[in-house]
């Protein structure tokens, strides 16, 4: 009975991919998103994120900027060329400079947040991006 | 966010911090032999940047402050605005020793002793003194040269004609 319920929950939960090279940040963002019932997966860099997302597209991407191998801009640019339809992405940066925000949107981000992100801030942007009512 | 007893996020932070501090130490030593290796500089910058970002998830301003200046310095080196020197390497190693000390303190007591604030400020100041002149004159970390301008001043200076 319980197992049946759990499976159903997992099937219906929106899938979110957290892309960040910092394990601590991934755990922090995961905790926030899972507490709201989302199904979360992680990638450590843009290459890994691209592989996972092309295998099975996610409903939302939460993407760091500065990462080894392929950074956040590179990942989003590449993803936007390959995915169909396009899924929303929140770019999470430590840079407060306006140039970085513009670069994020140019690369394909739909939203831009500055670290450290407050839990309600991440959840509100997540719901907005997924077309859900804010709570 | 305050440190709670056996907070898994805090444990993750300390474990990643240890790993990054070790990596930073190694990269700094490698850079002394190859001071113009751009890949090494990028990697080093990223490690300090990650460490700073992680510390920002908690209330550890003594740690974040020092890492922030370290990141600024490595950013300048990365962008070719500053040369990687032996002195810079030594100062950064001092900074990482301090961060390591704070990490040990957090692990033992789950907070940073109040007496560390002065040490942190002093260390950050000595690191900031290594920044090229232009950056030093911009004042304390976090402020920008334009912060003292009024909104009206900024408005008259907007390059509106350049907006397509």
Tab-separated table of C-alpha atoms in Angstrom:
chain	number	residue	atom	x	y	z
A	1	UNK	CA	0.000	0.000	0.000
A	2	UNK	CA	2.695	2.435	1.072
A	3	UNK	CA	4.908	1.402	-1.828
A	4	UNK	CA	2.075	1.988	-4.260
A	5	UNK	CA	1.545	5.475	-2.910
A	6	UNK	CA	5.231	6.278	-3.082
A	7	UNK	CA	5.490	5.229	-6.719
A	8	UNK	CA	2.498	7.339	-7.625
A	9	UNK	CA	4.058	10.326	-5.874
A	10	UNK	CA	7.321	9.926	-7.766
A	11	UNK	CA	5.581	9.607	-11.097
A	12	UNK	CA	3.607	12.818	-10.689
A	13	UNK	CA	6.300	14.982	-9.056
A	14	UNK	CA	7.886	17.561	-11.342
A	15	UNK	CA	11.528	16.715	-12.066
A	16	UNK	CA	14.205	19.294	-11.375
A	17	UNK	CA	17.916	19.056	-12.229
A	18	UNK	CA	20.357	20.940	-9.975
A	19	UNK	CA	23.583	21.718	-11.814
A	20	UNK	CA	26.369	22.872	-9.490
A	21	UNK	CA	29.956	21.795	-8.821
A	22	UNK	CA	29.613	22.540	-5.087
A	23	UNK	CA	28.213	19.514	-3.239
A	24	UNK	CA	27.157	21.738	-0.335
A	25	UNK	CA	25.095	23.989	-2.593
A	26	UNK	CA	23.537	20.970	-4.308
A	27	UNK	CA	22.501	19.571	-0.930
A	28	UNK	CA	21.105	22.951	0.148
A	29	UNK	CA	19.047	23.443	-3.022
A	30	UNK	CA	17.932	19.810	-3.009
A	31	UNK	CA	16.690	20.104	0.571
A	32	UNK	CA	14.596	23.145	-0.292
A	33	UNK	CA	13.095	21.640	-3.447
A	34	UNK	CA	12.463	18.187	-2.000
A	35	UNK	CA	10.699	19.725	0.990
A	36	UNK	CA	8.168	21.065	-1.516
A	37	UNK	CA	7.692	17.636	-3.098
A	38	UNK	CA	9.773	17.968	-6.261
A	39	UNK	CA	11.829	15.070	-7.611
A	40	UNK	CA	15.422	16.289	-7.663
A	41	UNK	CA	18.465	15.037	-9.523
A	42	UNK	CA	21.967	16.457	-9.541
A	43	UNK	CA	24.768	17.093	-12.002
A	44	UNK	CA	28.272	18.332	-11.116
A	45	UNK	CA	29.006	20.235	-14.314
A	46	UNK	CA	27.520	21.246	-17.636
A	47	UNK	CA	28.613	18.106	-19.474
A	48	UNK	CA	26.988	15.786	-16.951
A	49	UNK	CA	23.880	17.978	-16.950
A	50	UNK	CA	23.653	17.863	-20.719
A	51	UNK	CA	23.928	14.074	-20.757
A	52	UNK	CA	21.191	13.700	-18.142
A	53	UNK	CA	18.853	16.220	-19.710
A	54	UNK	CA	19.123	14.831	-23.220
A	55	UNK	CA	18.465	11.343	-21.869
A	56	UNK	CA	15.233	12.431	-20.124
A	57	UNK	CA	14.296	16.122	-20.144
A	58	UNK	CA	13.583	17.795	-16.802
A	59	UNK	CA	10.721	20.162	-15.998
A	60	UNK	CA	13.159	22.750	-14.635
A	61	UNK	CA	16.908	23.379	-14.428
A	62	UNK	CA	18.600	25.189	-11.518
A	63	UNK	CA	22.024	26.086	-12.869
A	64	UNK	CA	25.222	27.461	-11.316
A	65	UNK	CA	27.494	29.693	-13.450
A	66	UNK	CA	31.098	28.818	-12.603
A	67	UNK	CA	31.730	25.095	-13.122
A	68	UNK	CA	34.549	22.980	-14.548
A	69	UNK	CA	34.351	21.310	-17.967
A	70	UNK	CA	31.264	23.228	-19.142
A	71	UNK	CA	29.967	26.254	-17.241
A	72	UNK	CA	26.359	27.306	-16.764
A	73	UNK	CA	26.236	29.583	-19.802
A	74	UNK	CA	27.721	26.867	-22.004
A	75	UNK	CA	25.302	24.263	-20.683
A	76	UNK	CA	22.232	26.432	-21.273
A	77	UNK	CA	23.344	27.490	-24.770
A	78	UNK	CA	23.923	23.876	-25.708
A	79	UNK	CA	20.688	22.681	-24.078
A	80	UNK	CA	18.642	25.341	-25.900
A	81	UNK	CA	19.978	24.132	-29.240
A	82	UNK	CA	19.217	20.498	-28.569
A	83	UNK	CA	16.012	20.306	-26.517
A	84	UNK	CA	12.505	20.469	-27.861
A	85	UNK	CA	10.352	21.832	-26.343
A	86	UNK	CA	12.373	24.255	-24.217
A	87	UNK	CA	12.178	23.798	-20.444
A	88	UNK	CA	12.611	26.663	-17.973
A	89	UNK	CA	15.941	27.340	-16.265
A	90	UNK	CA	16.879	29.378	-13.210
A	91	UNK	CA	20.488	30.571	-13.191
A	92	UNK	CA	21.984	30.895	-9.722
A	93	UNK	CA	25.065	33.093	-9.580
A	94	UNK	CA	27.294	34.618	-6.944
A	95	UNK	CA	27.921	37.629	-9.154
A	96	UNK	CA	25.857	40.715	-8.486
A	97	UNK	CA	27.170	42.519	-11.593
A	98	UNK	CA	24.406	43.297	-14.059
A	99	UNK	CA	26.488	42.011	-16.973
A	100	UNK	CA	26.295	38.497	-15.573
A	101	UNK	CA	22.528	38.620	-15.362
A	102	UNK	CA	22.271	39.730	-18.970
A	103	UNK	CA	24.731	37.019	-20.022
A	104	UNK	CA	22.554	34.477	-18.188
A	105	UNK	CA	19.410	35.518	-20.067
A	106	UNK	CA	21.308	35.588	-23.358
A	107	UNK	CA	22.523	32.042	-22.719
A	108	UNK	CA	18.920	30.908	-22.252
A	109	UNK	CA	18.039	31.409	-18.576
A	110	UNK	CA	14.449	32.364	-17.699
A	111	UNK	CA	15.220	33.593	-14.191
A	112	UNK	CA	18.302	34.779	-12.304
A	113	UNK	CA	19.043	34.520	-8.574
A	114	UNK	CA	22.060	35.578	-6.503
A	115	UNK	CA	23.609	33.144	-3.998
A	116	UNK	CA	22.996	32.526	-1.200
A	117	UNK	CA	19.399	32.000	-2.266
A	118	UNK	CA	16.748	32.147	0.445
A	119	UNK	CA	14.514	29.018	0.535
A	120	UNK	CA	11.272	30.901	-0.199
A	121	UNK	CA	12.994	32.769	-3.008
A	122	UNK	CA	14.027	29.528	-4.715
A	123	UNK	CA	10.592	27.967	-4.187
A	124	UNK	CA	8.756	31.027	-5.472
A	125	UNK	CA	10.871	31.214	-8.617
A	126	UNK	CA	10.526	27.461	-9.081
A	127	UNK	CA	6.722	27.637	-8.904
A	128	UNK	CA	6.668	30.630	-11.208
A	129	UNK	CA	8.840	28.849	-13.768
A	130	UNK	CA	6.684	25.712	-13.569
A	131	UNK	CA	3.492	27.702	-13.981
A	132	UNK	CA	2.272	26.802	-10.504
A	133	UNK	CA	0.501	29.159	-8.124
A	134	UNK	CA	2.830	30.834	-5.608
A	135	UNK	CA	2.220	29.714	-2.005
B	1	UNK	CA	21.161	30.005	8.942
B	2	UNK	CA	22.514	28.873	12.284
B	3	UNK	CA	24.486	25.726	12.848
B	4	UNK	CA	22.360	23.018	14.402
B	5	UNK	CA	23.533	19.926	16.157
B	6	UNK	CA	24.528	17.312	13.552
B	7	UNK	CA	23.214	19.433	10.728
B	8	UNK	CA	23.936	17.335	7.616
B	9	UNK	CA	24.434	20.466	5.535
B	10	UNK	CA	27.091	21.701	7.962
B	11	UNK	CA	28.803	18.310	7.867
B	12	UNK	CA	28.769	18.406	4.076
B	13	UNK	CA	30.170	21.929	4.133
B	14	UNK	CA	33.060	20.943	6.421
B	15	UNK	CA	33.884	17.867	4.382
B	16	UNK	CA	33.865	19.815	1.105
B	17	UNK	CA	35.832	22.659	2.728
B	18	UNK	CA	38.560	20.231	3.783
B	19	UNK	CA	38.740	18.824	0.276
B	20	UNK	CA	38.861	22.279	-1.322
B	21	UNK	CA	41.460	23.616	1.128
B	22	UNK	CA	43.703	20.683	0.319
B	23	UNK	CA	43.196	21.322	-3.398
B	24	UNK	CA	43.922	25.024	-3.041
B	25	UNK	CA	47.174	24.259	-1.204
B	26	UNK	CA	48.251	21.871	-3.962
B	27	UNK	CA	47.358	24.261	-6.781
B	28	UNK	CA	49.187	27.141	-5.094
B	29	UNK	CA	52.335	25.051	-4.893
B	30	UNK	CA	51.980	23.918	-8.510
B	31	UNK	CA	51.515	27.534	-9.591
B	32	UNK	CA	54.772	28.557	-7.985
B	33	UNK	CA	56.478	26.303	-10.542
B	34	UNK	CA	54.204	27.381	-13.412
B	35	UNK	CA	52.928	30.882	-12.554
B	36	UNK	CA	51.374	31.517	-15.952
B	37	UNK	CA	49.451	28.235	-16.290
B	38	UNK	CA	45.944	29.522	-17.064
B	39	UNK	CA	44.217	26.207	-16.398
B	40	UNK	CA	45.756	26.042	-12.938
B	41	UNK	CA	44.725	29.638	-12.226
B	42	UNK	CA	41.156	28.972	-13.392
B	43	UNK	CA	40.941	25.863	-11.246
B	44	UNK	CA	42.354	27.678	-8.218
B	45	UNK	CA	39.918	30.559	-8.683
B	46	UNK	CA	37.003	28.151	-8.960
B	47	UNK	CA	38.005	26.338	-5.739
B	48	UNK	CA	38.242	29.535	-3.685
B	49	UNK	CA	35.035	30.796	-5.310
B	50	UNK	CA	33.214	27.575	-4.360
B	51	UNK	CA	34.545	27.698	-0.821
B	52	UNK	CA	33.386	31.293	-0.453
B	53	UNK	CA	29.976	30.487	-1.902
B	54	UNK	CA	29.552	27.527	0.449
B	55	UNK	CA	30.525	29.580	3.503
B	56	UNK	CA	27.874	32.127	2.498
B	57	UNK	CA	25.161	29.542	3.171
B	58	UNK	CA	25.985	29.845	6.866
B	59	UNK	CA	26.620	32.733	9.207
B	60	UNK	CA	30.399	32.594	9.092
B	61	UNK	CA	31.318	36.175	8.105
B	62	UNK	CA	34.858	35.772	9.489
B	63	UNK	CA	35.457	33.021	6.956
B	64	UNK	CA	33.538	34.520	4.043
B	65	UNK	CA	35.335	37.885	4.358
B	66	UNK	CA	38.812	36.373	3.939
B	67	UNK	CA	37.732	34.070	1.116
B	68	UNK	CA	36.081	36.975	-0.673
B	69	UNK	CA	39.341	38.932	-0.884
B	70	UNK	CA	41.188	35.761	-1.882
B	71	UNK	CA	38.698	35.278	-4.685
B	72	UNK	CA	39.105	38.915	-5.771
B	73	UNK	CA	42.881	38.490	-5.922
B	74	UNK	CA	42.680	35.297	-7.961
B	75	UNK	CA	40.084	36.917	-10.212
B	76	UNK	CA	42.604	39.664	-10.994
B	77	UNK	CA	45.287	37.083	-11.741
B	78	UNK	CA	42.854	35.134	-13.909
B	79	UNK	CA	41.964	38.261	-15.897
B	80	UNK	CA	45.603	39.221	-16.360
B	81	UNK	CA	45.293	42.337	-14.172
B	82	UNK	CA	47.782	40.998	-11.655
B	83	UNK	CA	50.845	38.765	-11.787
B	84	UNK	CA	50.962	35.620	-9.676
B	85	UNK	CA	53.872	36.128	-7.272
B	86	UNK	CA	55.531	34.205	-4.488
B	87	UNK	CA	54.248	36.807	-2.041
B	88	UNK	CA	50.683	36.346	-3.256
B	89	UNK	CA	50.998	32.574	-2.925
B	90	UNK	CA	52.318	32.926	0.635
B	91	UNK	CA	49.542	35.341	1.661
B	92	UNK	CA	46.893	33.083	0.144
B	93	UNK	CA	48.358	30.110	1.997
B	94	UNK	CA	48.113	32.138	5.230
B	95	UNK	CA	44.480	32.876	4.387
B	96	UNK	CA	43.742	29.205	3.751
B	97	UNK	CA	45.429	28.273	7.052
B	98	UNK	CA	43.086	30.698	8.775
B	99	UNK	CA	40.047	29.235	6.983
B	100	UNK	CA	41.227	25.769	7.966
B	101	UNK	CA	41.526	26.875	11.589
B	102	UNK	CA	37.984	28.261	11.470
B	103	UNK	CA	36.728	25.008	9.921
B	104	UNK	CA	38.258	23.030	12.784
B	105	UNK	CA	36.657	25.388	15.252
B	106	UNK	CA	33.257	25.002	13.577
B	107	UNK	CA	33.649	21.245	13.624
B	108	UNK	CA	34.438	21.242	17.334
B	109	UNK	CA	32.025	23.886	18.588
B	110	UNK	CA	29.669	24.486	15.621
B	111	UNK	CA	30.462	28.187	15.709
B	112	UNK	CA	33.362	30.603	15.336
B	113	UNK	CA	34.845	32.241	18.421
B	114	UNK	CA	34.069	35.967	18.650
B	115	UNK	CA	37.762	36.724	18.991
B	116	UNK	CA	38.326	35.633	15.363
B	117	UNK	CA	36.536	38.687	13.953
B	118	UNK	CA	39.539	40.967	14.501
B	119	UNK	CA	41.952	38.391	13.015
B	120	UNK	CA	39.679	38.016	10.004
B	121	UNK	CA	39.479	41.780	9.425
B	122	UNK	CA	43.259	42.136	9.745
B	123	UNK	CA	43.936	39.261	7.368
B	124	UNK	CA	41.402	40.530	4.820
B	125	UNK	CA	42.999	43.984	4.995
B	126	UNK	CA	46.498	42.607	4.412
B	127	UNK	CA	45.223	40.613	1.439
B	128	UNK	CA	43.372	43.607	0.038
B	129	UNK	CA	46.617	45.588	0.182
B	130	UNK	CA	47.946	43.228	-2.506
B	131	UNK	CA	45.190	44.217	-4.943
B	132	UNK	CA	46.168	46.624	-7.729
B	133	UNK	CA	45.825	50.330	-6.776
B	134	UNK	CA	42.483	50.979	-8.481
B	135	UNK	CA	40.715	48.305	-6.460
B	136	UNK	CA	42.252	49.382	-3.147
B	137	UNK	CA	40.835	52.898	-3.540
B	138	UNK	CA	37.329	51.547	-3.975
B	139	UNK	CA	37.117	51.033	-0.200
B	140	UNK	CA	35.718	48.157	1.808
B	141	UNK	CA	34.574	44.885	0.260
B	142	UNK	CA	31.051	44.990	-1.021
B	143	UNK	CA	30.917	48.709	-1.755
B	144	UNK	CA	31.123	49.931	-5.314
B	145	UNK	CA	32.568	53.204	-6.595
B	146	UNK	CA	29.091	54.311	-7.627
B	147	UNK	CA	27.472	53.588	-4.256
B	148	UNK	CA	27.938	57.156	-3.037
B	149	UNK	CA	26.236	58.650	-6.092
B	150	UNK	CA	22.617	59.669	-5.871
B	151	UNK	CA	20.039	58.024	-8.101
B	152	UNK	CA	19.577	61.360	-9.880
B	153	UNK	CA	23.325	61.513	-10.691
B	154	UNK	CA	23.233	57.984	-12.036
B	155	UNK	CA	20.173	58.783	-14.112
B	156	UNK	CA	21.814	61.715	-15.875
B	157	UNK	CA	24.776	59.475	-16.690
B	158	UNK	CA	22.745	56.668	-18.223
B	159	UNK	CA	23.837	55.989	-21.802
B	160	UNK	CA	20.245	56.078	-22.994
B	161	UNK	CA	21.272	56.844	-26.546
B	162	UNK	CA	23.103	53.533	-26.682
B	163	UNK	CA	20.008	51.473	-25.941
B	164	UNK	CA	18.714	50.121	-29.247
